[in-house]
Coordinates of C-alpha atoms in Angstrom, one line a residue:
X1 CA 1.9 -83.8 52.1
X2 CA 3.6 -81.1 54.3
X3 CA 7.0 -82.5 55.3
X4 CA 8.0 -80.1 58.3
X5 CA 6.3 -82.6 60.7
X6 CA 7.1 -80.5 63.5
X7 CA 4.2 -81.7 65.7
X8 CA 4.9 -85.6 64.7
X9 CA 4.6 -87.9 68.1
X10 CA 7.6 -89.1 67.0
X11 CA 9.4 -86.6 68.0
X12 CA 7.9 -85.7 71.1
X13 CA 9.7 -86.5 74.8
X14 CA 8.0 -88.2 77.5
X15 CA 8.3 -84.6 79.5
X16 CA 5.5 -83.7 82.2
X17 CA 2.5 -81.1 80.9
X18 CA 0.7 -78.8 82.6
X19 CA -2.8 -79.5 81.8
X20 CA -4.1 -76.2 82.9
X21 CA -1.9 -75.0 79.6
X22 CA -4.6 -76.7 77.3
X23 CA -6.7 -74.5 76.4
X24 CA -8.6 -73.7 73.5
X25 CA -7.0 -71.2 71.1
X26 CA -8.2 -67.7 71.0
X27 CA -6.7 -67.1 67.2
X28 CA -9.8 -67.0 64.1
X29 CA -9.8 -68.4 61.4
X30 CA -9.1 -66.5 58.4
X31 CA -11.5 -68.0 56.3
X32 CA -14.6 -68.8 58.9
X33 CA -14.0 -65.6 60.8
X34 CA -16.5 -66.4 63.6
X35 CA -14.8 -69.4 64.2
X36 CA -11.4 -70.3 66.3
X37 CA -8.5 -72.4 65.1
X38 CA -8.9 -75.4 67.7
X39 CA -8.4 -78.3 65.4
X40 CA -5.5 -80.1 64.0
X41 CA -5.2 -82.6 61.0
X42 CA -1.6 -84.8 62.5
X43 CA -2.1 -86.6 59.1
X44 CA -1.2 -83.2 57.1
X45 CA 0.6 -81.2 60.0
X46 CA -2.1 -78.4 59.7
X47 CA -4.4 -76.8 61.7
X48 CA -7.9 -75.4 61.9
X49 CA -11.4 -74.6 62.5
X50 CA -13.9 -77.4 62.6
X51 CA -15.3 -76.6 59.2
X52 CA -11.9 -76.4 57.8
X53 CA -11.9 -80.3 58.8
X54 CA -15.4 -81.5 57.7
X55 CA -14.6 -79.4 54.2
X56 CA -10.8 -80.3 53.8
X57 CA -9.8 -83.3 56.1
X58 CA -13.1 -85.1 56.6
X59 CA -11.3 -88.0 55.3
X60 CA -8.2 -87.8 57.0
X61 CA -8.2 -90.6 60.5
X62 CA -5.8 -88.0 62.5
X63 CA -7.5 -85.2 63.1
X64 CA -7.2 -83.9 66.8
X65 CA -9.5 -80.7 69.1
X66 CA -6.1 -79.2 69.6
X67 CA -6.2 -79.1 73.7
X68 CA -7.2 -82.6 73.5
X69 CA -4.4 -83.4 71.7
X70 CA -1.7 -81.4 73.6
X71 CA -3.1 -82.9 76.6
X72 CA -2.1 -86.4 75.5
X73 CA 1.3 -85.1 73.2
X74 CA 4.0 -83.0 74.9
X75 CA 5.0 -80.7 72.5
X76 CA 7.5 -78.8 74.4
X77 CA 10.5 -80.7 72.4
X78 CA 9.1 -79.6 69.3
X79 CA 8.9 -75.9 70.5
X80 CA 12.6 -75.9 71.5
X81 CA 13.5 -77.9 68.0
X82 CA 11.4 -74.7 66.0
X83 CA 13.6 -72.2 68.1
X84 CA 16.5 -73.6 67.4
X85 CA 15.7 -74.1 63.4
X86 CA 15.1 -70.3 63.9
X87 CA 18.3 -69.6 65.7
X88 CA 19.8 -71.5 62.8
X89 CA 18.0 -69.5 60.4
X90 CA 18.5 -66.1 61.8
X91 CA 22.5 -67.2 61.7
X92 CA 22.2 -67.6 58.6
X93 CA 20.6 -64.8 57.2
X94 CA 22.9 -62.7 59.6
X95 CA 25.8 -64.3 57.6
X96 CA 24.3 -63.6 54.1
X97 CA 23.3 -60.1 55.0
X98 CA 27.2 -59.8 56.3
X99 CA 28.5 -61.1 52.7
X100 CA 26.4 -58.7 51.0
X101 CA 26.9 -56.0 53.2
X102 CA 31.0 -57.0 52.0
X103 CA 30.0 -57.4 48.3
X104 CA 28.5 -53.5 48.2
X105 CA 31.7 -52.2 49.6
X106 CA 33.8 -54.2 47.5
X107 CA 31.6 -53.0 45.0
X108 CA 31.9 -49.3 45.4
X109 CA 35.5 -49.6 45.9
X110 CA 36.2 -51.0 42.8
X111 CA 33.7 -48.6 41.2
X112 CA 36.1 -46.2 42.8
X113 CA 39.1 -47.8 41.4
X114 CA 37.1 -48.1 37.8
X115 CA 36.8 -44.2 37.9
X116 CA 40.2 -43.4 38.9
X117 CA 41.3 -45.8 36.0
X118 CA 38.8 -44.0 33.6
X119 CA 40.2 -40.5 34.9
X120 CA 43.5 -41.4 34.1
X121 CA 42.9 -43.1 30.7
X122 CA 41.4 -39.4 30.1
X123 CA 44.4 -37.7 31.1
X124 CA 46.8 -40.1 28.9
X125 CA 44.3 -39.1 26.1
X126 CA 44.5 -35.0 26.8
X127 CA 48.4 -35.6 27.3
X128 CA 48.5 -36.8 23.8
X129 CA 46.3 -34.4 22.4
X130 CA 48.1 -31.6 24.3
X131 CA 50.8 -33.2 22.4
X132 CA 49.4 -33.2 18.6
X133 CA 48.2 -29.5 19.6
X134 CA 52.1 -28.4 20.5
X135 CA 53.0 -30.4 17.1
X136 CA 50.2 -28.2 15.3
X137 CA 51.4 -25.3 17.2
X138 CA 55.0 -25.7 16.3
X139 CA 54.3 -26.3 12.4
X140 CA 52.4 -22.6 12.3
X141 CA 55.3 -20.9 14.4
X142 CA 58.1 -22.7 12.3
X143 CA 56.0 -21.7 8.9
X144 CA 55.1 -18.0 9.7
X145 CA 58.9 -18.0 10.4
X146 CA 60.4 -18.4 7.4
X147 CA 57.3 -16.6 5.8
X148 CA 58.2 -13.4 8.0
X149 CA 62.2 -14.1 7.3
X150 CA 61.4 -13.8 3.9
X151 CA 59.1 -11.0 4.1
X152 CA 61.7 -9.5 6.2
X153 CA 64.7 -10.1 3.6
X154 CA 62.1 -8.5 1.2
X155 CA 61.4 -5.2 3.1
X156 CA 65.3 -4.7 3.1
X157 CA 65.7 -5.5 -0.7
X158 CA 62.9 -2.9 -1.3
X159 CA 64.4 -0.1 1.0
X160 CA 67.8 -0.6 -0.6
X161 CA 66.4 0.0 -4.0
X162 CA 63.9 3.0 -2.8
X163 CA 66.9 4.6 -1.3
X164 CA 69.0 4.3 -4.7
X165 CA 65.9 5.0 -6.3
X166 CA 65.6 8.5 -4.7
X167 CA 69.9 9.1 -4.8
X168 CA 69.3 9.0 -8.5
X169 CA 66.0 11.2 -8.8
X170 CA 67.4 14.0 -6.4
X171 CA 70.4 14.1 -8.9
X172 CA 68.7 14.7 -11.3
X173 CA 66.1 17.2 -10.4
X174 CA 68.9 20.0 -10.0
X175 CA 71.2 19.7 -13.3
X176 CA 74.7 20.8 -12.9
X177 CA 76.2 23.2 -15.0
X178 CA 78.6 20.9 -16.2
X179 CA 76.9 18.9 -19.0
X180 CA 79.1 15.5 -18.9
X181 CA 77.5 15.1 -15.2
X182 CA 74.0 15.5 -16.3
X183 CA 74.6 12.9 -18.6
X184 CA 76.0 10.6 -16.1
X185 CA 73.4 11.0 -13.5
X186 CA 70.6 10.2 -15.7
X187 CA 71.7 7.1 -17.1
X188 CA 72.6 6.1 -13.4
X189 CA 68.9 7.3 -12.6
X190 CA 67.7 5.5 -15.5
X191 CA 69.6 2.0 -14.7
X192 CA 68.2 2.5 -10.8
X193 CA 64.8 2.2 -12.4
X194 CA 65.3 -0.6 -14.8
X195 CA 66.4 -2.4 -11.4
X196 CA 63.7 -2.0 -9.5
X197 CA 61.2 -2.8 -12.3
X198 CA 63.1 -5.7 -12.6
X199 CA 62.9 -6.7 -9.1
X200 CA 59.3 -6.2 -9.0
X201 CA 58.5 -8.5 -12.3
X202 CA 60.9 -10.9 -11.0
X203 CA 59.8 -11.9 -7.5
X204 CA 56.2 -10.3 -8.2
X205 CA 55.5 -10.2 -4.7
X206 CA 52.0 -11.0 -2.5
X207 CA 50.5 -11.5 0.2
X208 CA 50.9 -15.3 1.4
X209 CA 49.0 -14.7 4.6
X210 CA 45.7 -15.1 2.6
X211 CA 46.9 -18.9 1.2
X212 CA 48.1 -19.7 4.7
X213 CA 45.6 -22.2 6.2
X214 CA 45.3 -25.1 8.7
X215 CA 43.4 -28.1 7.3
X216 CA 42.1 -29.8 10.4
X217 CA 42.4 -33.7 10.2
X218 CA 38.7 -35.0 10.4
X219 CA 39.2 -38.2 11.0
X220 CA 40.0 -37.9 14.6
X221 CA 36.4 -36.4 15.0
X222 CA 35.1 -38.9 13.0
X223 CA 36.6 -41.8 15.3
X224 CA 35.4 -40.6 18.2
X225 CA 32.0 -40.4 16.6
X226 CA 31.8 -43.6 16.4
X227 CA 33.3 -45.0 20.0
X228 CA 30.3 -44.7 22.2
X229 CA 32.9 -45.0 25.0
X230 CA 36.3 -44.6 26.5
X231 CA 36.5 -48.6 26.6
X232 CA 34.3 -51.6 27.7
X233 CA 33.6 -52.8 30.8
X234 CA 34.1 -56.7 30.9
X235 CA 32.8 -59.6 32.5
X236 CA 34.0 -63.2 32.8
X237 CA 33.7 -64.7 29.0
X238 CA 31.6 -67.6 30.3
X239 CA 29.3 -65.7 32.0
X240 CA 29.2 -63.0 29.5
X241 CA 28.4 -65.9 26.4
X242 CA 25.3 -67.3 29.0
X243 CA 23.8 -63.7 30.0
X244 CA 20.9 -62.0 27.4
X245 CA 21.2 -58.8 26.1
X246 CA 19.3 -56.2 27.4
X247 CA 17.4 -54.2 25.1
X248 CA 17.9 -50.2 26.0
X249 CA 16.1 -48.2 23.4
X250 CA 16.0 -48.9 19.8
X251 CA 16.1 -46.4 16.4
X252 CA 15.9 -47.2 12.7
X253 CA 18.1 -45.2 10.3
X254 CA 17.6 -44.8 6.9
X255 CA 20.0 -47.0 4.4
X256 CA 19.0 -46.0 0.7
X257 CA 20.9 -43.9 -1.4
X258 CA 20.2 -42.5 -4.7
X259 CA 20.9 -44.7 -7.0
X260 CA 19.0 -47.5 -5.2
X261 CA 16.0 -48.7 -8.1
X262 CA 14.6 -51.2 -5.5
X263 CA 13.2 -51.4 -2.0
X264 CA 16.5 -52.3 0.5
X265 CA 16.5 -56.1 1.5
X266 CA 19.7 -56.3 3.2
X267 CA 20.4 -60.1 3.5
X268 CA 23.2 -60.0 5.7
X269 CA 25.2 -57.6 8.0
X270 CA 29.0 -57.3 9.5
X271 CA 30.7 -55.3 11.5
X272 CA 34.6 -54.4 11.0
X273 CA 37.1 -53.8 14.4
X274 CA 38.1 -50.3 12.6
X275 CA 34.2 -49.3 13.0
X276 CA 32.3 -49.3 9.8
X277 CA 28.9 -51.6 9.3
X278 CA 28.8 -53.3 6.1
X279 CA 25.3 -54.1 4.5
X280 CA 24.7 -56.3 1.5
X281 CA 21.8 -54.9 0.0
X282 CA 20.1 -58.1 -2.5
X283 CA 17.8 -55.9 -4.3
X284 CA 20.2 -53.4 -5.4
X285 CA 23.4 -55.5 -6.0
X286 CA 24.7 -53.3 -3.6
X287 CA 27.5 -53.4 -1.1
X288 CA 27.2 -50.8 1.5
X289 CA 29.0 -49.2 4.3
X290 CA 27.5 -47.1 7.4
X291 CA 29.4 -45.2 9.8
X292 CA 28.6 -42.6 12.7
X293 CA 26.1 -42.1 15.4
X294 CA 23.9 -41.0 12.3
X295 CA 24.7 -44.6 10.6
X296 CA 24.7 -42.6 7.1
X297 CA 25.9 -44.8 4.0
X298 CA 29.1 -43.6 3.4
X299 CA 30.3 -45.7 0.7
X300 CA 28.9 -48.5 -1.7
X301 CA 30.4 -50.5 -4.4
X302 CA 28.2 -52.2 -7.3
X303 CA 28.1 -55.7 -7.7
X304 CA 27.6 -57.7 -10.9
X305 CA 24.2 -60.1 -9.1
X306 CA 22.5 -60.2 -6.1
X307 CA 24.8 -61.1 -2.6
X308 CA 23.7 -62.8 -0.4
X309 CA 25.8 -62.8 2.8
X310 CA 28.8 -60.9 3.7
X311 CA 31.5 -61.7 6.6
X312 CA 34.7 -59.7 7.5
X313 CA 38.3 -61.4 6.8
X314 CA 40.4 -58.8 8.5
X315 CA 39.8 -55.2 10.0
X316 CA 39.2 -53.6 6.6
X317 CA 38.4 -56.1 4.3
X318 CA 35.2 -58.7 3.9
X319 CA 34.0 -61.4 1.6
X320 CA 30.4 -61.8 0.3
X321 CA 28.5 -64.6 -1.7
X322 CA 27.3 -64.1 -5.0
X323 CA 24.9 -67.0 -5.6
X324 CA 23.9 -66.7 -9.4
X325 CA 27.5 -66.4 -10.2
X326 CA 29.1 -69.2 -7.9
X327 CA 31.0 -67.2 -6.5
X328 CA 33.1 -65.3 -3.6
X329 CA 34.1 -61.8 -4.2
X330 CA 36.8 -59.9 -1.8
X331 CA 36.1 -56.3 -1.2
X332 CA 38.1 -53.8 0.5
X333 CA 37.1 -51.1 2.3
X334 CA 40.3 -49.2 3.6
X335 CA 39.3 -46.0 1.3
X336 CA 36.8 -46.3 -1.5
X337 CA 35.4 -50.1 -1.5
X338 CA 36.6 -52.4 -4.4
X339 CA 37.5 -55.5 -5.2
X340 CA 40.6 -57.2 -4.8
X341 CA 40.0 -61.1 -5.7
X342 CA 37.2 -63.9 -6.3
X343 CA 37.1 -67.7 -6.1
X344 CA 34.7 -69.8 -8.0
X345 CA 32.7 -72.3 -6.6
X346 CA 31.2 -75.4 -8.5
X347 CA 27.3 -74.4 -6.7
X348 CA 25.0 -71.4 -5.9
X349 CA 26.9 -70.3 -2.6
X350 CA 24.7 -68.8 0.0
X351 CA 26.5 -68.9 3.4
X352 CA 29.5 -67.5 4.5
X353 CA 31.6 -67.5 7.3
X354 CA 35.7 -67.2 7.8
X355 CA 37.8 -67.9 10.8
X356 CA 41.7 -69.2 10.3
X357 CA 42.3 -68.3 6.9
X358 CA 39.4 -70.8 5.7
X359 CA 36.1 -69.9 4.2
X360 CA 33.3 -71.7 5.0
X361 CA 30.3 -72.0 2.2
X362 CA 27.4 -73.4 1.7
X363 CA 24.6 -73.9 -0.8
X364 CA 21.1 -73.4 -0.7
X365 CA 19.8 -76.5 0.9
X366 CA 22.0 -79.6 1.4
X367 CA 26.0 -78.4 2.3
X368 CA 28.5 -76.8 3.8
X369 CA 31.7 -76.4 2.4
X370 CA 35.7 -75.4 3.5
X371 CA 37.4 -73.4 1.4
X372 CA 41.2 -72.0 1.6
X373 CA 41.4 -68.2 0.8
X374 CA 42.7 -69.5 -2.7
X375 CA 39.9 -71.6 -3.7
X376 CA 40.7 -74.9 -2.7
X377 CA 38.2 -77.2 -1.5
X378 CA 39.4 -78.8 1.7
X379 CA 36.2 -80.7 3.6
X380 CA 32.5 -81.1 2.7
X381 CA 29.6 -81.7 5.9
X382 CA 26.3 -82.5 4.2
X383 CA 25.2 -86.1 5.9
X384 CA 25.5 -87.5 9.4
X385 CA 27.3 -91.2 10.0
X386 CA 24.4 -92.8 9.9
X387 CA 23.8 -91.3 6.8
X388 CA 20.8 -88.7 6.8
X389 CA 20.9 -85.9 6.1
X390 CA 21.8 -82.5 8.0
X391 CA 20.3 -79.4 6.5
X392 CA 17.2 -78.9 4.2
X393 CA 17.3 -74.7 3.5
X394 CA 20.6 -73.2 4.7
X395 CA 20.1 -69.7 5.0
X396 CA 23.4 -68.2 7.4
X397 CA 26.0 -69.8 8.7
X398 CA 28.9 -68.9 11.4
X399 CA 32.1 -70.0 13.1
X400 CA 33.8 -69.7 16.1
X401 CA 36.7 -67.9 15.9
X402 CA 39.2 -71.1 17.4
X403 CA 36.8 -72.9 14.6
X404 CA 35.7 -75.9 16.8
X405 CA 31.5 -75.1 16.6
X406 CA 29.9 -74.2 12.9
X407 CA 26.4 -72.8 13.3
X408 CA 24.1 -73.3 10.0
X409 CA 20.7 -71.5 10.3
X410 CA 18.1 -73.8 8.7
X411 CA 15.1 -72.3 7.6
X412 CA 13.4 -76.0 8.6
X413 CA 15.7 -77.0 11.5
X414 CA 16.3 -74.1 13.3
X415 CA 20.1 -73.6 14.6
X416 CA 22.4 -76.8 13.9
X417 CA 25.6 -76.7 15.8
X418 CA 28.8 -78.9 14.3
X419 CA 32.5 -78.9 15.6
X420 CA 35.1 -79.1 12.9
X421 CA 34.5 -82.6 11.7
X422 CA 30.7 -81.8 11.1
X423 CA 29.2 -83.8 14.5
X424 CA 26.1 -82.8 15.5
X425 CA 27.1 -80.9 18.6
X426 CA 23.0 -79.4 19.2
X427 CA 20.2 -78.8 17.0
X428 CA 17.5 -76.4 18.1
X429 CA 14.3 -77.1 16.2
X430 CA 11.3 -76.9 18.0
X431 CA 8.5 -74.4 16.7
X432 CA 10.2 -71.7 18.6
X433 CA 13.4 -71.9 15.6
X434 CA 11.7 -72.6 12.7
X435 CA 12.2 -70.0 10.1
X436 CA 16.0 -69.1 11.1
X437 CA 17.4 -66.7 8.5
X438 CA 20.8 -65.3 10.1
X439 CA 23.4 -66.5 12.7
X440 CA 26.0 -64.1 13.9
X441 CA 28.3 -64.7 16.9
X442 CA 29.0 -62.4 19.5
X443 CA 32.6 -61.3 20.5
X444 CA 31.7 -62.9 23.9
X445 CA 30.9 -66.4 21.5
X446 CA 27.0 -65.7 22.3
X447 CA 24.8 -66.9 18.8
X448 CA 22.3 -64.3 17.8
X449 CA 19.7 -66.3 15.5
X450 CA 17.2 -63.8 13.6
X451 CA 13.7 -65.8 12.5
X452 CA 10.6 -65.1 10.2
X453 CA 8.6 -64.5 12.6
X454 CA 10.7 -61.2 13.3
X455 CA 12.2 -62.3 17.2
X456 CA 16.2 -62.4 17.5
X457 CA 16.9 -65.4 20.0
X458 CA 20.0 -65.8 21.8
X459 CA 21.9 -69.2 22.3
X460 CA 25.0 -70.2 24.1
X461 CA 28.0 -70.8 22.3
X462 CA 26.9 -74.7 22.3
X463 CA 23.5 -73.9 21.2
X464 CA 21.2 -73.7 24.2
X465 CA 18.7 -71.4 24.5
X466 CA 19.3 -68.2 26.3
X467 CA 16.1 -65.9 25.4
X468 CA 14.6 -63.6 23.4
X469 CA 16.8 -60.6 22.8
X470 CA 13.6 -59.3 20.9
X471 CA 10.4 -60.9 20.9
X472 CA 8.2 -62.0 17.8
X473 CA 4.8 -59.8 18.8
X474 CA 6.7 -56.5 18.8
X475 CA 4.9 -54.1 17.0
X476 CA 5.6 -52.3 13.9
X477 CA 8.7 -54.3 12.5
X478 CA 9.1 -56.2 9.4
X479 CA 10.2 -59.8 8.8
X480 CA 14.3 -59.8 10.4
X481 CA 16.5 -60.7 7.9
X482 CA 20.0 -60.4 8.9
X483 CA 21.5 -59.2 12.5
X484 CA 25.0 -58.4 13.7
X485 CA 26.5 -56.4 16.8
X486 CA 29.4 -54.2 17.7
X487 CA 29.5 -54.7 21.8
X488 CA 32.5 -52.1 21.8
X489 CA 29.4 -49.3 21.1
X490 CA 27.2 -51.7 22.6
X491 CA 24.8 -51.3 19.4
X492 CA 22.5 -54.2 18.0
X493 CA 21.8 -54.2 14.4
X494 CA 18.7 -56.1 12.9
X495 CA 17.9 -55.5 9.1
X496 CA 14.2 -56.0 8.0
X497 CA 12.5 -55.8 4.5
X498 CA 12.8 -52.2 4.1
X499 CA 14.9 -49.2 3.4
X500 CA 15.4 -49.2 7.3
X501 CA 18.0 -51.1 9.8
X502 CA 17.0 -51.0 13.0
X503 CA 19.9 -50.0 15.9
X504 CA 19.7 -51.7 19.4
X505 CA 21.2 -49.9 22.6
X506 CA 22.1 -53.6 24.4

């Protein structure tokens, strides 16, 4: 029932009408064109034709031939009530137009402040390399310097000996008469050449200038490769953890390498602060590391079995399951990858997550595990209080980085949110979440949750449902295994069953 009630007798005053006012309206109806509106249903506050009321209010006891009714209702109160509801109205849009007229010049003036800050980040970045150029630029003066001393020094050690050289020969090539001179001047010619020869064997002089080079440090090209900008612009955390990512274009790059025997199934993903991706590739027993706007493999290290997920520990460095073994191997990545420790486990150890200088393991199904760096088993979350159980087939897991929320993907249950004494803080496990393979927080504390039916969903950091950051009928992708994302290059990468990963623009 409409609830305006603007024509309600209720409301109406007692003032004097005009009867001569009353008459019928000349407005049609829209849907009996050849008829006018000149009825009015009170019991619905609407209005008109006279088939409108036999089809839609035949039932209704108010219904009124509209001069009739004005004749016996004053209405005038009502009119001045609707204009002043409209004054009101008009105020107010006035006043919101007026605060969004304010917000748009706020806006472009801090746009404007933005892009002065930008320009003079720039500038602090030329000024320093205009600095490293003068450094450069001073190490080749200060070199050819003491090359062109020495050359220098050289050139005078040669011109000394030429001009002895020729003292010696011009004495010679006119003998004197006297005989005892001859003598003299020939062994004087003769010890002039033994000195020269053995300045020349002795320094055996050449060029330098060939063997001078500049070697130009690469990896200050190879940085800015892979920063997409000269910072990130950022939001309020809260609302940044609660707003979807925007998909803006997508690309798959290549991540097979030579010695690969298998098709790639990259379980699991991570990406380090100082820039590189870091793939564990199950088929291959492969640990593998991309890097660049081309996302290239630039580096793997064999592994003895099968991983299964990999998390970073520190800005180089990152620790990855091997379930067949029961164990955790570290790897480093700060030159050529290798390992540097492992801890054993008394299970097949799937998931992996680390926040605090605590691992966090589970198994295949039924547990999740806290682990010190060292091996040491500190807490174990496998059953609610009421004792039933809280996972059935644990695929990922994740932690917050204060370590108050543990997110399990359950292949069965969808996501399962804990805090750090393994509560149930949310589980999400409608038909929507079933087949969850990979959790992976955000640096905003967003969850990315990758499924079997190939969508990557989005959750809150205490595991509501945002949306669909890719949706389950998009064409031409495999099954999503594994997901991660660097917001710095605002990149989003989802690994499939293939020798593929596919890169996001979010």
């Amino acid at each position: 029932m409409a609830t305006s009630g603007l024509l309600n007798t209720d409301i109406l005053s007692d003032e004097i009408f005009d009867e001569s006012q009353a008459r019928a309206p000349a407005k049609r109806c829209d849907r009996h064109s050849h008829k006018p509106i000149d009825m009015y249903c009170q019991t619905h506050d609407k209005v008109g034709c006279s088939t409108c009321m036999a089809d839609d209010h035949r039932s209704c006891q108010n219904t009124f031939y509209i001069p009739e009714f004005i004749r016996n209702n004053i209405y005038q109160s009502v009119s001045r009530k609707i204009q002043t509801e409209l004054n009101k109205i008009t105020k107010t849009l006035a006043e919101q137009a007026s605060k969004f007229k304010q917000d748009k010049q706020r806006l472009l003036e801090r746009k404007a402040e933005l892009l002065a800050d930008i320009r003079r980040f720039r500038q602090e970045i030329n000024d320093q390399l205009d600095k490293l150029e003068k450094n450069s630029v001073n190490e080749i003066e200060d070199k050819v310097k003491c090359l062109e001393s020495k050359i220098d020094d050289g050139l005078k050690q040669i011109e000394a000996l030429e001009a002895r050289v020729t003292t010696a020969s011009n004495k010679i090539a006119f003998p004197n008469p006297y005989q005892p001179d001859v003598f003299v001047n020939m062994k004087m010619a003769d010890d002039a050449a033994n000195v020269a020869n053995k300045y020349m064997k002795d320094t055996k002089i050449k060029s330098t200038v060939e063997e001078l080079d500049f070697k130009h440090d690469r990896t200050i090209l190879t940085q800015l490769e892979q920063i997409i900008a000269l910072g990130s612009l950022t939001e309020d955390p809260t609302k940044m953890a609660s707003s979807l990512f925007r998909i803006r274009g997508d690309k798959s790059y290549c991540v097979k390498v030579k010695s690969d025997t298998e098709d790639c199934y990259i379980s699991s993903a991570c990406c380090l602060e100082d820039g590189p991706i870091i793939l564990a590739d199950h088929n291959n027993k492969k640990l593998k590391q991309i890097r660049g706007y081309n996302y290239t493999v630039t580096d793997y290290y064999d592994l003895p079995e099968r991983p299964w997920q990999v998390c970073s520990i520190s800005k180089t460095d990152v620790a990855l399951t091997l379930p067949l073994q029961n164990e955790v191997h570290f790897i480093s990545g700060e030159e050529k990858m290798k390992r540097t420790n492992k801890i054993k486990t008394d299970f097949e150890c799937y998931g992996l997550a680390y926040t605090n200088n605590n691992l966090y393991i589970s198994d295949a199904s039924t547990s999740v595990y806290v682990y010190t760096l060292s091996g040491t088993k500190l807490q174990h979350f496998s059953e609610t209080q009421s004792g039933q159980k809280l996972f059935s087939n644990i695929h990922s897991i994740a932690v917050s980085k204060d370590g108050t929320r543990i997110y399990v993907a359950d292949f069965y249950n969808g996501l399962i949110v804990l805090d750090n004494n393994g509560q149930v803080i949310t589980t999400s496990n409608g038909k929507q979440f079933c087949g969850a393979k990979c959790c992976y927080i955000t640096k905003a504390g967003s969850v990315l949750v990758s499924t079997y039916g190939s969508s990557v969903l989005q959750f809150t950091p205490d595991g509501e449902l945002i949306g669909e950051v890719i949706k389950a009928d998009s064409e031409g992708r495999s099954e999503s295994l594994s997901v991660c994302c660097n917001q710095q290059m605002s990149r989003m990468f989802v690994c499939s069953i293939d020798d593929n990963i596919g890169v996001y623009g979010i």
